[in-house]
CSV table of C-alpha atoms and ligand atoms in Angstrom, one decimal:
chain,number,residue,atom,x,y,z
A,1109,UNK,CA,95.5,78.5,116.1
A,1110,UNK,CA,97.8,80.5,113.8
A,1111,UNK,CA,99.0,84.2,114.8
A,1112,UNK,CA,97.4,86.1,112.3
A,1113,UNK,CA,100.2,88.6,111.1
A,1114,UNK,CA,100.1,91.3,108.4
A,1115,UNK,CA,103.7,92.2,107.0
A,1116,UNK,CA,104.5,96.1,106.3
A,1117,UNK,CA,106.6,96.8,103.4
A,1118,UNK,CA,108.0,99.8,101.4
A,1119,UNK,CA,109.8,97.8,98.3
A,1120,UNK,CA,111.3,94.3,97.3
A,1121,UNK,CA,109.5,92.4,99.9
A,1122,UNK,CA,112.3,89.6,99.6
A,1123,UNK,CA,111.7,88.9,103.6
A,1124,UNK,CA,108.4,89.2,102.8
A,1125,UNK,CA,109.0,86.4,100.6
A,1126,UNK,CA,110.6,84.3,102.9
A,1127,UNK,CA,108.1,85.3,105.0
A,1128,UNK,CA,105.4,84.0,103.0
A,1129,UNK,CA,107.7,80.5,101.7
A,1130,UNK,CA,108.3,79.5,105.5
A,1131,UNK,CA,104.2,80.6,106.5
A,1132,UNK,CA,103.8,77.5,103.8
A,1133,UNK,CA,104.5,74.9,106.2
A,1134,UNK,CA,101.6,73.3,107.7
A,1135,UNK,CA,102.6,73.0,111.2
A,1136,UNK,CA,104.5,77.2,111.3
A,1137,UNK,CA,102.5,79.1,113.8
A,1138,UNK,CA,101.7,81.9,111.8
A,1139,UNK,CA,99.8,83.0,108.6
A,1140,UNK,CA,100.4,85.8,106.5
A,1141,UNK,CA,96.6,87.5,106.2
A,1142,UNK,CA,97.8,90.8,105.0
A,1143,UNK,CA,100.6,92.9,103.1
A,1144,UNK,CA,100.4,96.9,103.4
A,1145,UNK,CA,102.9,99.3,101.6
A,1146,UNK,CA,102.8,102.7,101.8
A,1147,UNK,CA,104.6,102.5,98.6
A,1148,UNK,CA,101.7,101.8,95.6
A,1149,UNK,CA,104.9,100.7,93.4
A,1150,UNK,CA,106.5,98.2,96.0
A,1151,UNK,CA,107.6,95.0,94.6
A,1152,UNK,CA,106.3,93.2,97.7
A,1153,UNK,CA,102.7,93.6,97.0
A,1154,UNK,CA,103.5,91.5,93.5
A,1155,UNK,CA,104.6,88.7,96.1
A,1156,UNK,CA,102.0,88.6,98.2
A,1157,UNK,CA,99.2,89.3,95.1
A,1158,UNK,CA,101.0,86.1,93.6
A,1159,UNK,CA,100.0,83.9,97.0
A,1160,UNK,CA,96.5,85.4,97.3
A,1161,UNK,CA,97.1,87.1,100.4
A,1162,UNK,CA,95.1,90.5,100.6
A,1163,UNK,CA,97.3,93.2,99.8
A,1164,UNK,CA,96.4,96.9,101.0
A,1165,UNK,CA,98.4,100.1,100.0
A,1166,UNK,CA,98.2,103.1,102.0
A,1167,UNK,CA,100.0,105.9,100.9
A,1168,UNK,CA,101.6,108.3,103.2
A,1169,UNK,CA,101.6,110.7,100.5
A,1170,UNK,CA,97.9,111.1,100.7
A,1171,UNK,CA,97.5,111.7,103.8
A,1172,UNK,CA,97.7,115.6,105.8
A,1173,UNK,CA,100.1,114.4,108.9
A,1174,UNK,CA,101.8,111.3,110.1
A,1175,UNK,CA,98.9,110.6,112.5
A,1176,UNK,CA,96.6,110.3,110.1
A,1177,UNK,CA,98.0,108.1,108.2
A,1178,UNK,CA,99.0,105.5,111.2
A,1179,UNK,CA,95.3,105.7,112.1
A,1180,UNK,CA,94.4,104.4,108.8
A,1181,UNK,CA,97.2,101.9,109.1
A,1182,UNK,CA,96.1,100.9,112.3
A,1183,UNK,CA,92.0,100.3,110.8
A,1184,UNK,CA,93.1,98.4,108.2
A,1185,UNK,CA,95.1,95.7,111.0
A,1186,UNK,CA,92.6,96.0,113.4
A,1187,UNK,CA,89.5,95.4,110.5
A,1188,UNK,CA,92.0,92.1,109.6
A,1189,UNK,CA,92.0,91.3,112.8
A,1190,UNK,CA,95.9,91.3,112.8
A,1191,UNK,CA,97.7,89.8,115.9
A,1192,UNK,CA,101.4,90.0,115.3
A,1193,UNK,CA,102.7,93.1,112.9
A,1194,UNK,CA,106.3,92.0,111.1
A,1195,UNK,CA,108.3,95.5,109.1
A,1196,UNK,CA,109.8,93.6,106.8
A,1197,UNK,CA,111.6,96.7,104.4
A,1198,UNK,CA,108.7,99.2,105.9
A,1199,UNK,CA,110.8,103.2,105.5
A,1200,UNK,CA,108.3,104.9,107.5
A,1201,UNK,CA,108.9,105.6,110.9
A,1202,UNK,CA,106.1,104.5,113.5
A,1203,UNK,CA,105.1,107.2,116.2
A,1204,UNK,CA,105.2,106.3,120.0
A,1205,UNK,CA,101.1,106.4,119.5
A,1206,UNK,CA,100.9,103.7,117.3
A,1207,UNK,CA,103.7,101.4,118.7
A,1208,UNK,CA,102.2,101.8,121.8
A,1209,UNK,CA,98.6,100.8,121.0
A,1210,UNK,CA,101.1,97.6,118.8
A,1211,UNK,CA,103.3,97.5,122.5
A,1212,UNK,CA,105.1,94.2,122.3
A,1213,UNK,CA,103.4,92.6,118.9
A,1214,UNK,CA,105.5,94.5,116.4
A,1215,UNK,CA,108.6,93.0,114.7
A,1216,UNK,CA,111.4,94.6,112.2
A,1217,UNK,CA,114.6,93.4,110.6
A,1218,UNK,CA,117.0,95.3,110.9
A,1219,UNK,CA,120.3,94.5,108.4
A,1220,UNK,CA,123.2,95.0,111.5
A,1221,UNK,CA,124.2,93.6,114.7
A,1222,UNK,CA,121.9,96.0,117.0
A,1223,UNK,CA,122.8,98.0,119.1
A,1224,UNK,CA,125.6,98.5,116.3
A,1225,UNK,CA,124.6,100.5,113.4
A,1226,UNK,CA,121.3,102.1,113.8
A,1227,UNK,CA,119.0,104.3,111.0
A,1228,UNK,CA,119.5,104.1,107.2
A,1229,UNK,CA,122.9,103.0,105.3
A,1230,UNK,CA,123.6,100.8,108.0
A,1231,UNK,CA,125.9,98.2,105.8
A,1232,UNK,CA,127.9,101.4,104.5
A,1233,UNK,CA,128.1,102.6,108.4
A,1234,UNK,CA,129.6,99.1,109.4
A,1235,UNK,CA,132.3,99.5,106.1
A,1236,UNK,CA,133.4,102.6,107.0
A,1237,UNK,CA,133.5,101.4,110.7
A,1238,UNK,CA,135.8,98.8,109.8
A,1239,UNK,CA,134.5,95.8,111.5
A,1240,UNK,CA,135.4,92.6,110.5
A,1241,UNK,CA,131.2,91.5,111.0
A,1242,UNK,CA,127.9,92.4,110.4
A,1243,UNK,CA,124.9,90.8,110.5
A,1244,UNK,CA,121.2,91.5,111.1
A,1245,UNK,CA,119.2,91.6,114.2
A,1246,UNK,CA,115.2,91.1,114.8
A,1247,UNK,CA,113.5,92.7,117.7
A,1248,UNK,CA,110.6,93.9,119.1
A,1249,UNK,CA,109.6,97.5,118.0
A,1250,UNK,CA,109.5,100.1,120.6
A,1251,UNK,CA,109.4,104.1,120.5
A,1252,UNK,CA,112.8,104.2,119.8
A,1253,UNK,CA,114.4,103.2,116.5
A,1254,UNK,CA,116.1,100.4,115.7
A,1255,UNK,CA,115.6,99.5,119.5
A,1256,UNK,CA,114.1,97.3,121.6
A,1257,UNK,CA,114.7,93.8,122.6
A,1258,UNK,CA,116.7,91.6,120.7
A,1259,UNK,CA,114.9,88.2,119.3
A,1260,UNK,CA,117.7,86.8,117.3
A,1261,UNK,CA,120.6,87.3,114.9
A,1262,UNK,CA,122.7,86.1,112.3
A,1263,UNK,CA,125.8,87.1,112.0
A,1264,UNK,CA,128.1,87.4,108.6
A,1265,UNK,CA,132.1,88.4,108.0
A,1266,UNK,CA,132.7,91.6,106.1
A,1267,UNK,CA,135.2,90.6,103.4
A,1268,UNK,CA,138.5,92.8,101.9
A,1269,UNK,CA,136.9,95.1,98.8
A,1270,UNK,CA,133.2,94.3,100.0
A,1271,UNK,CA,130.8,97.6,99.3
A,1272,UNK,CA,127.2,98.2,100.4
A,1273,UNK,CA,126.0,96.1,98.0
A,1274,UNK,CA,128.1,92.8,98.5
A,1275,UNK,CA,127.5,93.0,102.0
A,1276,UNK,CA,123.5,93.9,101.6
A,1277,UNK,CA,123.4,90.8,99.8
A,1278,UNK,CA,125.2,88.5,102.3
A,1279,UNK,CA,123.3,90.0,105.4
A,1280,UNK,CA,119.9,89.5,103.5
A,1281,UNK,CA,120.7,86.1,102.6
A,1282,UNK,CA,120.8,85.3,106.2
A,1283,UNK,CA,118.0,87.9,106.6
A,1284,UNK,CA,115.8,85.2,105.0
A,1285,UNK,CA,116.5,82.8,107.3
A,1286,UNK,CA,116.5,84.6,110.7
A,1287,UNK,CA,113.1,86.3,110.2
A,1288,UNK,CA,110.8,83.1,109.7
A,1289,UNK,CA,112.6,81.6,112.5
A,1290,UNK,CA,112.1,84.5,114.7
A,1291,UNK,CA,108.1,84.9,114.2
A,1292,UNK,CA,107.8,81.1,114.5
A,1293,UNK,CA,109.4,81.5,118.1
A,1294,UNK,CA,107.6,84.9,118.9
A,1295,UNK,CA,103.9,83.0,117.7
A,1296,UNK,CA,104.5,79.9,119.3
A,1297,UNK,CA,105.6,80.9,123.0
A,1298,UNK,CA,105.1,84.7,122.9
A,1299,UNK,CA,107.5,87.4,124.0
A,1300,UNK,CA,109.5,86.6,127.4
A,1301,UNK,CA,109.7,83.2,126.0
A,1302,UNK,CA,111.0,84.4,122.6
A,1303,UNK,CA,113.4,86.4,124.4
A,1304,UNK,CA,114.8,83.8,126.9
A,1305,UNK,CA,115.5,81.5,123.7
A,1306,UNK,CA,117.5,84.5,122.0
A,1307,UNK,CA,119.2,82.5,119.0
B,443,GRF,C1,116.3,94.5,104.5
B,443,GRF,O1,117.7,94.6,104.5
B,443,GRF,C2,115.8,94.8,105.9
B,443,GRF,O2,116.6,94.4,106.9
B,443,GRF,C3,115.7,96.3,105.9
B,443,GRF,O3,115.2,96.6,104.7
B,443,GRF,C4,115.6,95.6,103.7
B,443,GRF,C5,114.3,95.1,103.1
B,443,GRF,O4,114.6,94.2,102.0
B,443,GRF,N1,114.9,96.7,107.0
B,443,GRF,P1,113.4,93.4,101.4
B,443,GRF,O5,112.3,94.5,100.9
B,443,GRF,O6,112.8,92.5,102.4
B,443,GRF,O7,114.0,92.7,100.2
């Protein structure tokens, strides 16, 4: 049986994307069965609308407190019967509540080598850093952000005269292709075996 797995975005959706390309294959261990943003104008949900899988926006705007709005959140996964959650671009932050009643089925993608570089800007923070790489990293979702144990990651050199941009673009590049293989290992064998195969 496929993992059933809803993606949370806030914009482009590209690893949504490659989310949904790799999900295509008839033998990957997981199907996408739906998209939420919080963001009614996200990109994503154009993606996902495009491949007929149900799309959902719930704005955070409309809602009183943060709580509120991760309760709705979590109705609409738990009405879709959602088994494996992947943030995939998602710019809200998810309270120790909600990650706890998600503990150890949530995923994000994060565009540095964890533990290096957590929080927003992260491909400016490695420039002005100075490292020579970068990368991206996907891991399990805990309390704490951008934390949490480490599934996989790609790494990429940061070039002479790169900005933010150059190097958001070669990190996501590889973003597309460390994701999909990620949830594929997380669905198949589950987390402590995702883990001990770290790629
Ligand atoms: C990616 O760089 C991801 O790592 C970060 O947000 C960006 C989302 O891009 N969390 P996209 O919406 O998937 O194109």
């Amino acid at each position: 049986m496929k993992k059933r797995v809803a993606v949370l975005i806030s914009g482009s959706g590209s690893n949504l994307q490659a989310l949904i390309d790799a999900a295509q294959a008839p033998d990957y261990p997981a199907e996408i069965v739906c998209v939420i943003s919080n963001r009614p104008a996200a990109y994503g949900l154009k993606r996902a609308a495009h491949h007929n899988i149900d799309t959902h926006i719930i704005d955070h705007k409309l809602f009183e407190n943060r709580d509120a709005f991760e309760q709705a959140l979590h109705e609409k996964l738990a009405a879709a019967k959602v088994e494996i959650i992947c943030l995939a671009g998602f710019m809200r932050i998810l309270t120790a509540g909600f990650v706890n009643q998600w503990a150890g089925r949530i995923l994000n993608i994060h565009p540095s080598l964890l533990p290096a570089f957590k929080g927003l800007n992260v491909q400016q923070q490695a420039l002005d850093a100075g490292v020579k790489e970068s990368g991206c990293t996907v891991h399990v979702v805990t309390p704490d952000l951008d934390d949490g144990p480490i599934i996989g990651q790609r790494a990429v050199p940061v070039k002479a005269g790169d900005t933010a941009e150059t190097l958001s673009e070669r990190i996501l590049r590889e973003e597309h292709m460390l994701y999909p293989q990620c949830l594929a290992r997380f669905a198949l064998n589950g987390l402590e075996a995702a883990l001990k195969t770290a790629s």
